[in-house]
């Protein structure tokens, strides 16, 4: 796929070349490409560079939709920007990948973005940047119900059960509320003029206490102000 992106001109978005598969270890090896990881770039960028990067991510999302490319691992950590090659390399394919021969409908793409990518990017961008990036993408989500067995994220399922009890399926309104809450909790905020990234302690809590440890933490901090949220997350990490 190619994107026309000023001031760089044409930028390619490509999948890394596969070198082999190790059946014993269940490991996929790919060709190594040098460049900058988008997660690190989002943490460090400011001003014009940051605005340009977010604009590029929006263009990539639009390109994915028009090309019928639904990449389940669309997260900043899985993208390498190789400036000298004018290429963004996609490097992880553990989750679902669906390639269609036509553009994706607005509702289907909204569900894809909510399900896979919105929280991932919200971990490294401000609330306003997240709104600007996803506002035209997530507004036309599908209606109806989602069977529990189709919810792949263990953390999301644990949060749904904590919020609404255990059910064979959840309404799309229930699902959207849980996803919006996960985005809100993961979004960085300033403490004493320095950005704090909540997903770092949340990942530690999830690793030690599992999905329900994550959901109980979310419930404990969701109504708190930013300073109180910071203090509670620090307290919980210290108690691990």
mmCIF file of C-alpha atoms in Angstrom:
data_model
loop_
_atom_site.group_PDB
_atom_site.id
_atom_site.type_symbol
_atom_site.label_atom_id
_atom_site.label_comp_id
_atom_site.label_asym_id
_atom_site.label_seq_id
_atom_site.Cartn_x
_atom_site.Cartn_y
_atom_site.Cartn_z
ATOM 1 C CA UNK A 1 0.000 0.000 0.000
ATOM 2 C CA UNK A 2 1.163 3.538 -0.704
ATOM 3 C CA UNK A 3 0.248 6.861 0.936
ATOM 4 C CA UNK A 4 0.886 10.342 -0.403
ATOM 5 C CA UNK A 5 2.181 12.169 2.640
ATOM 6 C CA UNK A 6 3.792 15.616 2.704
ATOM 7 C CA UNK A 7 6.631 16.415 3.154
ATOM 8 C CA UNK A 8 7.879 12.865 2.525
ATOM 9 C CA UNK A 9 6.060 12.231 -0.750
ATOM 10 C CA UNK A 10 5.008 8.632 -1.286
ATOM 11 C CA UNK A 11 5.283 6.383 1.780
ATOM 12 C CA UNK A 12 4.885 2.644 1.490
ATOM 13 C CA UNK A 13 3.182 0.523 4.135
ATOM 14 C CA UNK A 14 4.503 -3.032 3.855
ATOM 15 C CA UNK A 15 4.586 -6.321 5.727
ATOM 16 C CA UNK A 16 8.058 -7.500 6.734
ATOM 17 C CA UNK A 17 9.439 -10.384 4.721
ATOM 18 C CA UNK A 18 9.039 -13.774 6.418
ATOM 19 C CA UNK A 19 12.231 -15.836 6.713
ATOM 20 C CA UNK A 20 10.924 -18.964 8.383
ATOM 21 C CA UNK A 21 8.770 -20.702 10.976
ATOM 22 C CA UNK A 22 10.101 -22.735 13.903
ATOM 23 C CA UNK A 23 7.513 -25.420 14.651
ATOM 24 C CA UNK A 24 9.197 -26.441 17.927
ATOM 25 C CA UNK A 25 9.182 -22.982 19.460
ATOM 26 C CA UNK A 26 6.169 -21.639 17.588
ATOM 27 C CA UNK A 27 8.272 -18.691 16.453
ATOM 28 C CA UNK A 28 8.085 -16.718 13.226
ATOM 29 C CA UNK A 29 11.328 -15.132 12.005
ATOM 30 C CA UNK A 30 11.325 -12.096 9.714
ATOM 31 C CA UNK A 31 13.869 -9.955 7.922
ATOM 32 C CA UNK A 32 15.333 -7.270 10.191
ATOM 33 C CA UNK A 33 14.616 -3.669 9.228
ATOM 34 C CA UNK A 34 16.240 -0.686 10.901
ATOM 35 C CA UNK A 35 14.132 2.303 11.823
ATOM 36 C CA UNK A 36 12.144 3.935 14.607
ATOM 37 C CA UNK A 37 9.436 2.146 16.541
ATOM 38 C CA UNK A 38 6.220 4.189 16.456
ATOM 39 C CA UNK A 39 5.601 3.625 20.171
ATOM 40 C CA UNK A 40 8.919 5.261 21.048
ATOM 41 C CA UNK A 41 8.234 8.053 18.574
ATOM 42 C CA UNK A 42 4.818 8.782 20.092
ATOM 43 C CA UNK A 43 6.356 8.936 23.575
ATOM 44 C CA UNK A 44 9.060 11.380 22.510
ATOM 45 C CA UNK A 45 7.603 13.546 19.742
ATOM 46 C CA UNK A 46 6.297 17.069 20.272
ATOM 47 C CA UNK A 47 5.017 19.974 18.211
ATOM 48 C CA UNK A 48 5.036 19.776 14.427
ATOM 49 C CA UNK A 49 6.677 16.345 14.331
ATOM 50 C CA UNK A 50 3.971 14.881 16.572
ATOM 51 C CA UNK A 51 1.147 16.505 14.596
ATOM 52 C CA UNK A 52 2.649 15.118 11.392
ATOM 53 C CA UNK A 53 2.944 11.621 12.863
ATOM 54 C CA UNK A 54 -0.683 11.555 14.055
ATOM 55 C CA UNK A 55 -1.796 12.768 10.639
ATOM 56 C CA UNK A 56 0.156 9.901 9.059
ATOM 57 C CA UNK A 57 -1.499 7.355 11.389
ATOM 58 C CA UNK A 58 -4.891 8.717 10.349
ATOM 59 C CA UNK A 59 -3.931 8.326 6.684
ATOM 60 C CA UNK A 60 -2.836 4.728 7.335
ATOM 61 C CA UNK A 61 -6.186 3.943 8.949
ATOM 62 C CA UNK A 62 -7.984 5.425 5.946
ATOM 63 C CA UNK A 63 -5.779 3.393 3.592
ATOM 64 C CA UNK A 64 -6.491 0.192 5.513
ATOM 65 C CA UNK A 65 -10.226 0.802 5.186
ATOM 66 C CA UNK A 66 -10.162 1.561 1.465
ATOM 67 C CA UNK A 67 -7.937 -1.469 0.771
ATOM 68 C CA UNK A 68 -9.991 -3.876 2.888
ATOM 69 C CA UNK A 69 -7.039 -4.582 5.177
ATOM 70 C CA UNK A 70 -8.018 -5.449 8.771
ATOM 71 C CA UNK A 71 -4.808 -5.984 10.737
ATOM 72 C CA UNK A 72 -5.525 -7.116 14.283
ATOM 73 C CA UNK A 73 -2.096 -6.029 15.544
ATOM 74 C CA UNK A 74 -2.378 -2.400 14.401
ATOM 75 C CA UNK A 75 -0.536 -0.935 17.398
ATOM 76 C CA UNK A 76 2.378 1.548 17.515
ATOM 77 C CA UNK A 77 4.777 -1.039 18.955
ATOM 78 C CA UNK A 78 4.217 -3.194 15.851
ATOM 79 C CA UNK A 79 5.180 -0.536 13.309
ATOM 80 C CA UNK A 80 8.708 0.487 12.257
ATOM 81 C CA UNK A 81 9.264 3.782 10.440
ATOM 82 C CA UNK A 82 12.248 3.427 8.100
ATOM 83 C CA UNK A 83 12.796 6.981 6.916
ATOM 84 C CA UNK A 84 15.594 6.195 4.474
ATOM 85 C CA UNK A 85 13.313 3.653 2.754
ATOM 86 C CA UNK A 86 10.200 5.855 2.971
ATOM 87 C CA UNK A 87 8.484 2.769 4.369
ATOM 88 C CA UNK A 88 6.481 1.790 7.436
ATOM 89 C CA UNK A 89 6.991 -1.895 8.183
ATOM 90 C CA UNK A 90 4.258 -3.956 9.867
ATOM 91 C CA UNK A 91 5.950 -6.529 12.108
ATOM 92 C CA UNK A 92 3.455 -8.544 14.181
ATOM 93 C CA UNK A 93 0.651 -10.884 13.113
ATOM 94 C CA UNK A 94 -0.432 -12.807 16.226
ATOM 95 C CA UNK A 95 -4.038 -11.569 16.083
ATOM 96 C CA UNK A 96 -6.640 -11.884 13.367
ATOM 97 C CA UNK A 97 -5.820 -10.638 9.889
ATOM 98 C CA UNK A 98 -8.537 -10.214 7.287
ATOM 99 C CA UNK A 99 -7.935 -9.012 3.735
ATOM 100 C CA UNK A 100 -10.932 -8.204 1.561
ATOM 101 C CA UNK A 101 -11.139 -7.276 -2.106
ATOM 102 C CA UNK A 102 -13.248 -4.169 -1.459
ATOM 103 C CA UNK A 103 -13.395 -1.216 0.974
ATOM 104 C CA UNK A 104 -14.653 -1.869 4.501
ATOM 105 C CA UNK A 105 -18.031 -0.447 5.515
ATOM 106 C CA UNK A 106 -17.989 2.378 8.073
ATOM 107 C CA UNK A 107 -19.686 0.243 10.754
ATOM 108 C CA UNK A 108 -17.394 -2.766 10.254
ATOM 109 C CA UNK A 109 -14.299 -0.569 10.336
ATOM 110 C CA UNK A 110 -15.534 1.202 13.472
ATOM 111 C CA UNK A 111 -15.833 -2.172 15.202
ATOM 112 C CA UNK A 112 -12.332 -3.138 14.019
ATOM 113 C CA UNK A 113 -10.810 0.119 15.310
ATOM 114 C CA UNK A 114 -12.612 -0.095 18.657
ATOM 115 C CA UNK A 115 -11.783 -3.749 19.115
ATOM 116 C CA UNK A 116 -8.108 -3.680 18.194
ATOM 117 C CA UNK A 117 -6.418 -0.315 17.814
ATOM 118 C CA UNK A 118 -8.066 2.539 19.674
ATOM 119 C CA UNK A 119 -6.871 1.556 23.148
ATOM 120 C CA UNK A 120 -3.405 0.670 21.813
ATOM 121 C CA UNK A 121 -2.857 4.162 20.399
ATOM 122 C CA UNK A 122 -4.601 5.913 23.280
ATOM 123 C CA UNK A 123 -1.846 4.640 25.606
ATOM 124 C CA UNK A 124 0.562 7.137 23.997
ATOM 125 C CA UNK A 125 -1.572 10.093 22.878
ATOM 126 C CA UNK A 126 -3.602 12.666 24.771
ATOM 127 C CA UNK A 127 -7.364 12.534 25.141
ATOM 128 C CA UNK A 128 -7.834 15.308 22.579
ATOM 129 C CA UNK A 129 -5.447 13.646 20.120
ATOM 130 C CA UNK A 130 -7.371 10.390 20.502
ATOM 131 C CA UNK A 131 -10.663 12.162 19.841
ATOM 132 C CA UNK A 132 -9.249 13.858 16.751
ATOM 133 C CA UNK A 133 -7.703 10.651 15.403
ATOM 134 C CA UNK A 134 -10.691 8.342 15.902
ATOM 135 C CA UNK A 135 -13.763 10.621 15.954
ATOM 136 C CA UNK A 136 -14.770 9.952 12.336
ATOM 137 C CA UNK A 137 -13.838 6.277 12.534
ATOM 138 C CA UNK A 138 -15.632 4.944 15.620
ATOM 139 C CA UNK A 139 -18.930 6.835 15.342
ATOM 140 C CA UNK A 140 -20.733 4.343 13.057
ATOM 141 C CA UNK A 141 -20.302 1.145 15.083
ATOM 142 C CA UNK A 142 -22.648 -1.801 14.591
ATOM 143 C CA UNK A 143 -25.735 -2.404 16.751
ATOM 144 C CA UNK A 144 -27.053 -5.575 18.389
ATOM 145 C CA UNK A 145 -25.230 -7.985 20.687
ATOM 146 C CA UNK A 146 -21.773 -9.555 20.940
ATOM 147 C CA UNK A 147 -21.520 -13.208 22.079
ATOM 148 C CA UNK A 148 -19.093 -13.665 24.951
ATOM 149 C CA UNK A 149 -17.088 -16.291 23.062
ATOM 150 C CA UNK A 150 -16.251 -13.725 20.349
ATOM 151 C CA UNK A 151 -14.612 -11.287 22.791
ATOM 152 C CA UNK A 152 -10.931 -12.142 22.435
ATOM 153 C CA UNK A 153 -9.506 -9.716 25.006
ATOM 154 C CA UNK A 154 -9.424 -11.304 28.464
ATOM 155 C CA UNK A 155 -9.146 -7.902 30.118
ATOM 156 C CA UNK A 156 -12.150 -6.570 28.229
ATOM 157 C CA UNK A 157 -14.213 -9.637 29.081
ATOM 158 C CA UNK A 158 -13.253 -9.401 32.763
ATOM 159 C CA UNK A 159 -14.255 -5.732 32.799
ATOM 160 C CA UNK A 160 -17.604 -6.507 31.134
ATOM 161 C CA UNK A 161 -18.322 -9.197 33.715
ATOM 162 C CA UNK A 162 -17.365 -6.805 36.520
ATOM 163 C CA UNK A 163 -19.598 -4.057 35.111
ATOM 164 C CA UNK A 164 -22.631 -6.090 34.018
ATOM 165 C CA UNK A 165 -22.295 -9.570 35.448
ATOM 166 C CA UNK A 166 -21.642 -12.803 33.571
ATOM 167 C CA UNK A 167 -23.789 -13.107 30.428
ATOM 168 C CA UNK A 168 -23.795 -15.231 27.267
ATOM 169 C CA UNK A 169 -23.662 -12.005 25.258
ATOM 170 C CA UNK A 170 -23.396 -8.255 25.818
ATOM 171 C CA UNK A 171 -25.171 -5.429 24.048
ATOM 172 C CA UNK A 172 -23.027 -3.277 21.790
ATOM 173 C CA UNK A 173 -23.767 -0.358 24.112
ATOM 174 C CA UNK A 174 -22.304 -2.378 27.003
ATOM 175 C CA UNK A 175 -19.288 -3.260 24.871
ATOM 176 C CA UNK A 176 -18.697 0.342 23.777
ATOM 177 C CA UNK A 177 -18.958 1.589 27.359
ATOM 178 C CA UNK A 178 -16.305 -0.916 28.494
ATOM 179 C CA UNK A 179 -14.038 -0.032 25.556
ATOM 180 C CA UNK A 180 -14.426 3.697 26.204
ATOM 181 C CA UNK A 181 -13.546 3.109 29.850
ATOM 182 C CA UNK A 182 -10.427 1.143 28.875
ATOM 183 C CA UNK A 183 -9.357 4.013 26.611
ATOM 184 C CA UNK A 184 -9.993 6.592 29.331
ATOM 185 C CA UNK A 185 -7.998 4.644 31.920
ATOM 186 C CA UNK A 186 -5.062 4.062 29.526
ATOM 187 C CA UNK A 187 -4.730 7.670 28.326
ATOM 188 C CA UNK A 188 -1.612 9.555 29.541
ATOM 189 C CA UNK A 189 -1.984 12.672 31.669
ATOM 190 C CA UNK A 190 0.309 15.238 33.256
ATOM 191 C CA UNK A 191 1.591 15.000 36.817
ATOM 192 C CA UNK A 192 3.816 17.921 37.862
ATOM 193 C CA UNK A 193 4.386 18.913 34.193
ATOM 194 C CA UNK A 194 5.486 15.365 33.246
ATOM 195 C CA UNK A 195 3.379 12.887 31.292
ATOM 196 C CA UNK A 196 2.402 9.749 33.195
ATOM 197 C CA UNK A 197 1.561 6.623 31.153
ATOM 198 C CA UNK A 198 -1.038 4.576 33.104
ATOM 199 C CA UNK A 199 -0.697 1.504 30.889
ATOM 200 C CA UNK A 200 2.721 0.714 32.361
ATOM 201 C CA UNK A 201 1.412 0.068 35.917
ATOM 202 C CA UNK A 202 -1.786 -1.477 34.519
ATOM 203 C CA UNK A 203 0.293 -4.001 32.556
ATOM 204 C CA UNK A 204 2.240 -4.871 35.715
ATOM 205 C CA UNK A 205 -0.980 -5.328 37.665
ATOM 206 C CA UNK A 206 -2.451 -7.503 34.881
ATOM 207 C CA UNK A 207 0.693 -9.645 34.745
ATOM 208 C CA UNK A 208 0.604 -10.289 38.508
ATOM 209 C CA UNK A 209 -3.129 -10.410 39.225
ATOM 210 C CA UNK A 210 -4.633 -11.413 35.889
ATOM 211 C CA UNK A 211 -7.591 -9.916 33.977
ATOM 212 C CA UNK A 212 -9.741 -9.527 37.092
ATOM 213 C CA UNK A 213 -6.921 -7.742 38.865
ATOM 214 C CA UNK A 214 -6.941 -5.324 35.944
ATOM 215 C CA UNK A 215 -10.736 -4.893 36.042
ATOM 216 C CA UNK A 216 -10.814 -4.321 39.801
ATOM 217 C CA UNK A 217 -8.110 -1.666 39.426
ATOM 218 C CA UNK A 218 -10.070 0.039 36.658
ATOM 219 C CA UNK A 219 -13.161 0.110 38.880
ATOM 220 C CA UNK A 220 -11.115 1.544 41.754
ATOM 221 C CA UNK A 221 -9.662 4.448 39.757
ATOM 222 C CA UNK A 222 -12.299 5.260 37.106
ATOM 223 C CA UNK A 223 -13.992 7.955 39.202
ATOM 224 C CA UNK A 224 -10.826 9.552 40.547
ATOM 225 C CA UNK A 225 -9.112 12.721 39.445
ATOM 226 C CA UNK A 226 -5.758 12.486 37.711
ATOM 227 C CA UNK A 227 -3.597 13.010 40.796
ATOM 228 C CA UNK A 228 -5.637 10.482 42.816
ATOM 229 C CA UNK A 229 -5.471 7.985 39.926
ATOM 230 C CA UNK A 230 -1.701 8.355 39.817
ATOM 231 C CA UNK A 231 -1.382 7.788 43.581
ATOM 232 C CA UNK A 232 -3.656 4.741 43.547
ATOM 233 C CA UNK A 233 -1.794 3.116 40.641
ATOM 234 C CA UNK A 234 1.541 3.721 42.365
ATOM 235 C CA UNK A 235 0.148 2.248 45.585
ATOM 236 C CA UNK A 236 -1.139 -0.862 43.797
ATOM 237 C CA UNK A 237 2.151 -1.463 41.983
ATOM 238 C CA UNK A 238 4.080 -1.178 45.243
ATOM 239 C CA UNK A 239 1.775 -3.778 46.806
ATOM 240 C CA UNK A 240 2.404 -6.395 44.094
#
